[in-house]
Amino acid sequence: MPTRRHKSIFTRIEMDIQTTKTLMQVAAGAEPADKVITHATLVNVFTGELLENWSVGIKGKRIAYTGADGTHMIGPNTHVIDAAGKPLIPGLIDGHTHILWMTTPEEFLKNALSGGTTTIVTEIFEPYPVAGIDGVNDLLNALADQPIKILATAPAMVSISRRSRGIKKADLDSLLSRTEILGLGESYWQGILQSPDAYLPAFNLTRKHRKTLEGHSAGASQNKLNAYAAAGISSCHEPIQPAEVIDRLRLGFYVMVREGSVRRDLEAISEIRTSGVDFRRLVLVSDGLSPAELSANGYMEHIVQKAIDCGFAPVDAIRMATLNVAEHFGIDDRVGAIAPGRYADMAILPDMTNIAPELVLSNGEIIAQNGISLARAKSHAFSSKSRETVRLPGRLEAKDFEIAAVRRENTHTVRVIELITDLVTRERRMDLLAENGRLQINPENDLLKIAAIDRAYTPGDMFVGLLKGLGLRSGAFATSATWDSADLIVAGADEADMALAVNRIQELNGGVVVCSQGNILAEMPLPIFGVISDQPSKVVEQQAAAIDEALAGLGVSLRDPALTLATLTTAAIPFFRICEEGYVNLKDGKTLGLFV
Amino acid sequence: MPTRRHKSIFTRIEMDIQTTKTLMQVAAGAEPADKVITHATLVNVFTGELLENWSVGIKGKRIAYTGADGTHMIGPNTHVIDAAGKPLIPGLIDGHTHILWMTTPEEFLKNALSGGTTTIVTEIFEPYPVAGIDGVNDLLNALADQPIKILATAPAMVSISRRSRGIKKADLDSLLSRTEILGLGESYWQGILQSPDAYLPAFNLTRKHRKTLEGHSAGASQNKLNAYAAAGISSCHEPIQPAEVIDRLRLGFYVMVREGSVRRDLEAISEIRTSGVDFRRLVLVSDGLSPAELSANGYMEHIVQKAIDCGFAPVDAIRMATLNVAEHFGIDDRVGAIAPGRYADMAILPDMTNIAPELVLSNGEIIAQNGISLARAKSHAFSSKSRETVRLPGRLEAKDFEIAAVRRENTHTVRVIELITDLVTRERRMDLLAENGRLQINPENDLLKIAAIDRAYTPGDMFVGLLKGLGLRSGAFATSATWDSADLIVAGADEADMALAVNRIQELNGGVVVCSQGNILAEMPLPIFGVISDQPSKVVEQQAAAIDEALAGLGVSLRDPALTLATLTTAAIPFFRICEEGYVNLKDGKTLGLFV
């Protein structure tokens, strides 16, 4: 299928001279505004002032004027909105997220439009390993022309698998040429330090486009953090303690404080509010929200509210989700402030300590009122290429998961992935017995088999290893929604169930499956890129709950078992990971086999 | 002559992956640094902290590491510089200047390298009207590979003359593709509001390159200032009062406080230090320094010192000449801070209130110590095209400056440029008598003839008008160094002297000339673009003093008469100007003839 040329709102406006001329006319009083907001207390993120009795003139999608008197822009057809003295803030920005969190962008937006978020910057690496640049473009088309702006960073593909590693230069160049691509996505620090030759050419190309290099420096400090900064990285959303924030601010990073479904770091970090350091490079982000958490808590309004509740001054908290992040991405000429030429993205609050917008405007249109969304997210039909990404050569069988003994002795010393927390792992060594030439595992002792199966590059290539700490006592648990990878991952106590789970995912064209004793206990089809559902959020939430329940019945008590499984392939979280080539020790980037 | 491809330091480094890898190695301790500064009190412009006992590692031209312990980078050949606890600040940046102020860049730099300035952003419009893109490229070659970075903005050419108006799209595109071109130069607000169609295409092209639009909004307020901001302009160096600064900050402008030879606005503006507004978009600039003022006072160190003396906190003042301006231009990944990956541009101060650097590093090299420059500015041989820009068809005669009566009546009502201050003008109407069919002027009453003569587009085309307020009682005063124009300007009490002055400029291939009664009293040859001298600063200073003295002898008592004459062609300063087409009223942009 030919790639449709994407046209986002962002792209079109920027090139439109007539729009600029019209804005100038409106500001000058030669043409009426479409909307004028009067009697606002404008939160000026540039100066930090609250400007009382301020007016804002809007023409089309953009702001023409802000000042003490907007009467010159009011014509017979101008919609006058009296803010009655309430605070008017810029639309909120999520500067780092993963919008493909189980649901389509459309479904995500259904719960994201009412709270004042008007710009999202998302990672979009998921399609790249399994559907290439066509998949990325298909996703970008889904993100375009929505009621709010969804911008993105190009896939950096810092992957533990050599097959998935990096983005092709031509692909990156074409993405960076698009206005809505703001930079290169998060490039996990260890991969960059270990394989600079693999990634620095992409960094240079990105800088040539005058776009940003997004970072991820979890656990890096001192010399290594400096080396990472020297590579040109300018953001990090991984600090979990105030000292880590300050270390990064001092090196010039924009530090994105994460408050979302991966982790909630804001409360611990909020101690820096009394440290005396400047907050101009401090940013609030979600780093991804599950459908359940989004619908329960809301979006950026919830995060800004929490920052205020944690003691940040309201103006500072608002800047962390507006001007600061817009400056980081070099888009403060278009978003992040209420000023002439910017998109008319803004929200009226009940008061400065209450981030519960009574009115939300995006691109000059009212998209929400009193917490009720008035805008409709655009739906998108993903291409067949995007929906057929589980390309295994055939059905798997139990024997595909057997591990042959390699020596005459009965005892084999093997490497095992051990979960230290629900996400952090380490290498453990164990002695296993062989029986009939096959290594034996003991699920009773919480030792499982785990397999990584390539579904895109050389479909069917696989590595079988061992996993400790999941808690699964029987059956199998598999997912295609793995991070930074084209691999399916399946963990199991039983080889036949492992084959069943993978075969079911193949039938579904992607998904999460729990099975036991030959029966599917729960499943969530994820047919788009093998990563997201095409079902409504509510359905997905129910499926997720059913999966958690089924897994609990099999002994798994982790916070979010699907996330645990999905992250076993990523270079983002320490220390010991798996891909179709084997284990990978993130400390040195080396690939390792099962046997010591 | 073919255009030599320019290669600046700035360009080369950015593309060099090996350099980045080496920096990473040094930071990580795998390779020694070239220089390590120890025991510094690092002024961290990101956080606002003063970090005691800090170390900085330098490799080649750039910074590899900053932190509490730099010992891991010290090898046998590493040059260790003990800062002994003194403040270490980023190299200072002049964010808006006109480097072609009478002398060559080389001469300018001779007095500019010792005080801690390491980056200059200059306007470069002077060559464009008289030598085209080849002239601009010739100038850029003169600016390249100097001991400090000289970056530039492309000529916007907001000119009152239709011939000089605007820059060709291909020329702008080629300039914006260069790393050292940071944006489009100052675009005077009235021209933009009056002729958006003439300039907005250049604005859009600049934004497409993700570069800045430099502004100039002297006297604009309210609706017009909003219209100007809506056009995409993001800086202004024209405010002279605190309220004007705050008005512009609120609209998202970076406000550049000017302290140089055109005006000195810092003291008046410094009142805003207690206003409570955020200073993150406040910047200090020179807007041009004469050779005499540069050698007498120094450069950015003098301006930052004055900001501190005016009561700004030292860290704030330093940020105004470092991080803030680097962020404006989107070059904070390379300059404006002491952090990994940035150029090793920095200075050690005796203390935080004393901006008199004891040591200055630029691109990793020590370029000055205790106020003594150790670096040598590169000389440049300007091309013959750049040196032959006064292309009049022949010698002028007294009769060329006669004004023929247009009616039978003896009295003619005419328009006159009246100087209200040394730079600001207005239209005045006067009745003049004709004699022998020629209008008569009365120098005793301070009324002079003034002519604008095209020297580039249709050489010799001229307009003769009238000027009041210069004070010249006899002779003539002419210059080719006019602003935003390809015109020579000559003012005179006597037509023969006017012809003599212009003819002398033609012989000199450009210059400033004072003559009286058939004698040249003083002159300053300006053979390069007709705008700058090829002589040492001291010679130019003496010539300038001689010109002022000669003019004083003829009755002129203005602060800087050559500047007054040079600015009569600009759209930058209100209100009534002159070009080869006639007078121009800046309030409406209309061209007007002599007779009412």
Short mmCIF file of C-alpha atoms in Angstrom, two decimals, chain B residues 15-281:
data_model
loop_
_atom_site.label_atom_id
_atom_site.label_comp_id
_atom_site.label_asym_id
_atom_site.label_seq_id
_atom_site.Cartn_x
_atom_site.Cartn_y
_atom_site.Cartn_z
CA MET B 15 29.09 17.06 11.99
CA ASP B 16 32.03 15.31 13.55
CA ILE B 17 31.12 12.01 15.16
CA GLN B 18 34.69 11.27 16.16
CA THR B 19 34.79 14.44 18.23
CA THR B 20 31.67 13.40 20.09
CA LYS B 21 33.04 9.94 20.73
CA THR B 22 36.26 11.38 22.08
CA LEU B 23 34.37 13.68 24.43
CA MET B 24 32.42 10.68 25.71
CA GLN B 25 35.66 8.78 26.26
CA VAL B 26 37.18 11.64 28.20
CA ALA B 27 34.09 12.08 30.38
CA ALA B 28 34.09 8.38 31.11
CA GLY B 29 37.75 8.42 32.07
CA ALA B 30 38.96 6.29 29.17
CA GLU B 31 41.08 9.03 27.65
CA PRO B 32 42.80 12.03 29.26
CA ALA B 33 41.53 15.56 28.82
CA ASP B 34 43.62 18.25 27.16
CA LYS B 35 42.85 20.66 29.96
CA VAL B 36 41.23 20.25 33.34
CA ILE B 37 40.17 23.25 35.37
CA THR B 38 40.11 22.44 39.07
CA HIS B 39 38.89 24.20 42.22
CA ALA B 40 36.56 26.46 40.29
CA THR B 41 33.42 28.02 41.66
CA LEU B 42 31.34 27.07 38.65
CA VAL B 43 28.53 29.48 37.84
CA ASN B 44 25.81 27.07 36.76
CA VAL B 45 23.50 29.08 34.55
CA PHE B 46 20.93 26.27 34.37
CA THR B 47 20.31 25.99 38.11
CA GLY B 48 21.59 29.40 39.22
CA GLU B 49 23.95 27.73 41.66
CA LEU B 50 27.54 28.57 42.46
CA LEU B 51 29.18 25.14 42.68
CA GLU B 52 32.35 25.22 44.73
CA ASN B 53 35.39 23.06 44.09
CA TRP B 54 34.10 22.09 40.68
CA SER B 55 36.14 20.66 37.83
CA VAL B 56 35.80 21.02 34.08
CA GLY B 57 37.40 18.70 31.54
CA ILE B 58 38.20 19.97 28.06
CA LYS B 59 39.10 17.97 24.96
CA GLY B 60 39.89 19.79 21.78
CA LYS B 61 37.42 22.64 21.36
CA ARG B 62 34.75 21.31 23.65
CA ILE B 63 33.79 20.46 27.20
CA ALA B 64 33.71 16.77 28.09
CA TYR B 65 32.85 16.88 31.76
CA THR B 66 31.78 19.10 34.62
CA GLY B 67 31.53 17.80 38.15
CA ALA B 68 32.92 17.59 41.61
CA ASP B 69 35.90 15.44 40.69
CA GLY B 70 37.88 15.71 37.49
CA THR B 71 40.91 13.67 38.52
CA HIS B 72 39.94 10.76 36.27
CA MET B 73 40.65 12.91 33.22
CA ILE B 74 44.12 14.05 34.19
CA GLY B 75 46.85 12.32 32.21
CA PRO B 76 50.57 13.06 31.96
CA ASN B 77 50.02 15.68 29.26
CA THR B 78 46.89 17.26 30.64
CA HIS B 79 47.18 20.96 31.33
CA VAL B 80 45.70 21.48 34.81
CA ILE B 81 44.45 24.97 35.53
CA ASP B 82 43.82 25.64 39.22
CA ALA B 83 41.06 28.23 39.49
CA ALA B 84 41.81 28.62 43.21
CA GLY B 85 38.15 28.96 44.13
CA LYS B 86 37.44 31.79 41.74
CA PRO B 87 34.21 32.01 39.71
CA LEU B 88 34.20 30.26 36.35
CA ILE B 89 31.57 31.64 33.99
CA PRO B 90 30.50 30.68 30.47
CA GLY B 91 31.96 32.79 27.70
CA LEU B 92 29.85 35.88 27.09
CA ILE B 93 27.64 36.29 24.05
CA ASP B 94 26.68 39.48 22.26
CA GLY B 95 23.29 38.53 20.83
CA HIS B 96 22.84 41.53 18.56
CA THR B 97 25.47 43.70 17.03
CA HIS B 98 26.68 45.26 13.82
CA ILE B 99 30.26 44.16 13.59
CA LEU B 100 30.94 46.27 10.51
CA TRP B 101 31.28 49.45 12.52
CA MET B 102 33.90 51.39 10.60
CA THR B 103 36.56 48.70 10.88
CA THR B 104 37.13 45.16 9.63
CA PRO B 105 36.13 42.23 11.83
CA GLU B 106 39.83 41.61 12.37
CA GLU B 107 40.32 45.10 13.75
CA PHE B 108 37.20 44.80 15.87
CA LEU B 109 38.45 41.55 17.34
CA LYS B 110 41.79 43.02 18.31
CA ASN B 111 39.99 44.87 21.07
CA ALA B 112 37.31 42.28 21.72
CA LEU B 113 39.19 39.13 22.69
CA SER B 114 40.42 39.90 26.17
CA GLY B 115 37.26 40.43 28.20
CA GLY B 116 35.47 37.11 28.04
CA THR B 117 33.26 37.54 24.98
CA THR B 118 33.43 34.29 23.02
CA THR B 119 30.38 34.45 20.74
CA ILE B 120 29.04 37.29 18.65
CA VAL B 121 25.79 37.31 16.71
CA THR B 122 26.02 40.04 14.14
CA GLU B 123 23.83 41.55 11.49
CA ILE B 124 25.41 41.27 8.04
CA PHE B 125 23.09 43.23 5.80
CA GLU B 126 25.63 45.83 4.74
CA PRO B 127 27.13 43.90 1.79
CA TYR B 128 23.84 42.68 0.37
CA PRO B 129 22.54 45.80 -1.42
CA VAL B 130 25.93 46.73 -2.83
CA ALA B 131 27.65 43.38 -3.46
CA GLY B 132 24.84 40.81 -3.30
CA ILE B 133 25.16 37.31 -1.93
CA ASP B 134 28.79 37.18 -3.04
CA GLY B 135 29.50 40.11 -0.80
CA VAL B 136 27.70 38.44 2.11
CA ASN B 137 29.66 35.24 1.56
CA ASP B 138 32.88 37.20 1.40
CA LEU B 139 32.02 38.77 4.74
CA LEU B 140 31.10 35.39 6.21
CA ASN B 141 34.51 34.12 5.19
CA ALA B 142 36.05 37.03 7.07
CA LEU B 143 34.01 36.08 10.15
CA ALA B 144 34.87 32.38 10.01
CA ASP B 145 37.69 30.66 11.86
CA GLN B 146 38.33 33.51 14.23
CA PRO B 147 39.51 32.95 17.80
CA ILE B 148 35.90 33.44 18.94
CA LYS B 149 32.69 32.45 17.21
CA ILE B 150 31.09 35.06 15.02
CA LEU B 151 27.61 33.95 14.05
CA ALA B 152 25.19 36.00 12.05
CA THR B 153 21.64 36.66 10.97
CA ALA B 154 20.71 36.82 7.31
CA PRO B 155 19.91 40.24 5.85
CA ALA B 156 16.19 40.98 6.17
CA MET B 157 16.53 44.15 4.11
CA VAL B 158 13.52 46.00 5.40
CA SER B 159 14.42 49.04 3.38
CA ILE B 160 12.62 52.25 2.54
CA SER B 161 13.98 51.89 -0.98
CA ARG B 162 12.06 49.45 -3.12
CA ARG B 163 15.29 48.55 -4.89
CA SER B 164 16.94 47.35 -1.69
CA ARG B 165 13.85 45.72 -0.26
CA GLY B 166 13.95 42.09 0.83
CA ILE B 167 16.33 39.25 0.22
CA LYS B 168 16.02 36.85 -2.70
CA LYS B 169 14.54 33.53 -1.68
CA ALA B 170 17.47 31.49 -3.05
CA ASP B 171 19.94 33.74 -1.24
CA LEU B 172 18.06 33.42 2.03
CA ASP B 173 17.72 29.68 1.65
CA SER B 174 21.43 29.26 1.04
CA LEU B 175 22.28 31.41 4.04
CA LEU B 176 19.81 29.68 6.37
CA SER B 177 21.31 26.33 5.40
CA ARG B 178 24.55 27.40 7.03
CA THR B 179 25.06 26.50 10.67
CA GLU B 180 26.46 29.90 11.56
CA ILE B 181 23.38 31.74 10.29
CA LEU B 182 21.00 31.73 13.22
CA GLY B 183 17.99 33.46 11.77
CA LEU B 184 16.69 36.39 9.79
CA GLY B 185 18.10 39.74 10.86
CA GLU B 186 16.18 42.59 12.40
CA SER B 187 12.98 43.33 10.51
CA TYR B 188 11.79 46.79 11.44
CA TRP B 189 8.21 46.57 12.59
CA GLN B 190 6.60 49.26 10.51
CA GLY B 191 7.83 47.74 7.28
CA ILE B 192 6.42 44.37 8.26
CA LEU B 193 3.03 45.73 9.24
CA GLN B 194 2.85 47.93 6.15
CA SER B 195 4.08 45.37 3.60
CA PRO B 196 3.51 41.88 4.99
CA ASP B 197 3.46 40.36 1.53
CA ALA B 198 6.98 41.61 0.92
CA TYR B 199 8.44 39.97 4.03
CA LEU B 200 6.29 37.09 5.29
CA PRO B 201 7.59 34.62 2.70
CA ALA B 202 11.10 35.17 4.10
CA PHE B 203 9.72 34.77 7.61
CA ASN B 204 8.14 31.44 6.69
CA LEU B 205 11.29 30.18 5.03
CA THR B 206 13.25 31.09 8.15
CA ARG B 207 10.79 29.26 10.40
CA LYS B 208 10.96 26.28 8.11
CA HIS B 209 14.68 26.20 8.86
CA ARG B 210 13.75 26.37 12.56
CA LYS B 211 15.64 29.62 12.94
CA THR B 212 14.67 32.90 14.57
CA LEU B 213 13.13 36.11 13.34
CA GLU B 214 14.93 39.04 14.90
CA GLY B 215 12.86 42.07 15.68
CA HIS B 216 13.01 45.79 16.05
CA SER B 217 9.86 47.29 17.51
CA ALA B 218 10.95 50.77 18.58
CA GLY B 219 7.87 52.69 19.63
CA ALA B 220 5.37 49.91 18.88
CA SER B 221 2.82 49.18 21.56
CA GLN B 222 -0.50 47.51 22.19
CA ASN B 223 -2.26 46.39 19.02
CA LYS B 224 0.66 47.02 16.70
CA LEU B 225 3.12 45.27 18.99
CA ASN B 226 0.74 42.30 19.12
CA ALA B 227 0.47 42.28 15.33
CA TYR B 228 4.25 42.28 15.11
CA ALA B 229 4.48 39.37 17.55
CA ALA B 230 1.82 37.50 15.57
CA ALA B 231 4.11 37.72 12.53
CA GLY B 232 6.50 35.43 14.38
CA ILE B 233 9.10 37.93 15.56
CA SER B 234 10.68 36.79 18.81
CA SER B 235 13.21 39.41 19.86
CA CYS B 236 13.54 43.15 20.22
CA HIS B 237 16.52 45.25 21.27
CA GLU B 238 14.74 48.60 21.15
CA PRO B 239 13.02 49.14 24.50
CA ILE B 240 14.32 52.17 26.32
CA GLN B 241 12.01 52.08 29.35
CA PRO B 242 11.12 49.33 31.83
CA ALA B 243 7.45 49.34 30.80
CA GLU B 244 8.42 48.65 27.18
CA VAL B 245 10.54 45.74 28.34
CA ILE B 246 7.71 44.22 30.35
CA ASP B 247 5.20 44.71 27.50
CA ARG B 248 7.47 42.69 25.23
CA LEU B 249 8.38 39.99 27.74
CA ARG B 250 4.67 39.39 28.29
CA LEU B 251 4.22 38.73 24.57
CA GLY B 252 7.04 36.20 24.54
CA PHE B 253 9.78 38.36 23.07
CA TYR B 254 13.35 37.91 24.15
CA VAL B 255 14.14 41.47 25.14
CA MET B 256 17.69 42.53 24.36
CA VAL B 257 18.77 45.41 26.53
CA ARG B 258 21.06 47.58 24.45
CA GLU B 259 24.20 49.16 25.80
CA GLY B 260 26.36 50.35 22.96
CA SER B 261 27.21 53.13 20.56
CA VAL B 262 23.69 53.60 19.18
CA ARG B 263 22.13 53.98 22.64
CA ARG B 264 22.79 53.04 26.24
CA ASP B 265 19.55 51.80 27.74
CA LEU B 266 20.67 49.52 30.54
CA GLU B 267 20.55 51.98 33.41
CA ALA B 268 17.00 53.13 32.72
CA ILE B 269 15.81 49.57 32.13
CA SER B 270 17.50 48.20 35.23
CA GLU B 271 14.56 49.44 37.28
CA ILE B 272 12.76 46.25 36.29
CA ARG B 273 15.05 44.26 38.58
CA THR B 274 12.58 44.81 41.40
CA SER B 275 9.44 44.28 39.30
CA GLY B 276 9.18 40.57 40.06
CA VAL B 277 9.06 39.53 36.40
CA ASP B 278 11.11 36.54 35.36
CA PHE B 279 14.37 37.41 33.60
CA ARG B 280 14.72 34.21 31.59
CA ARG B 281 14.03 36.09 28.36
#
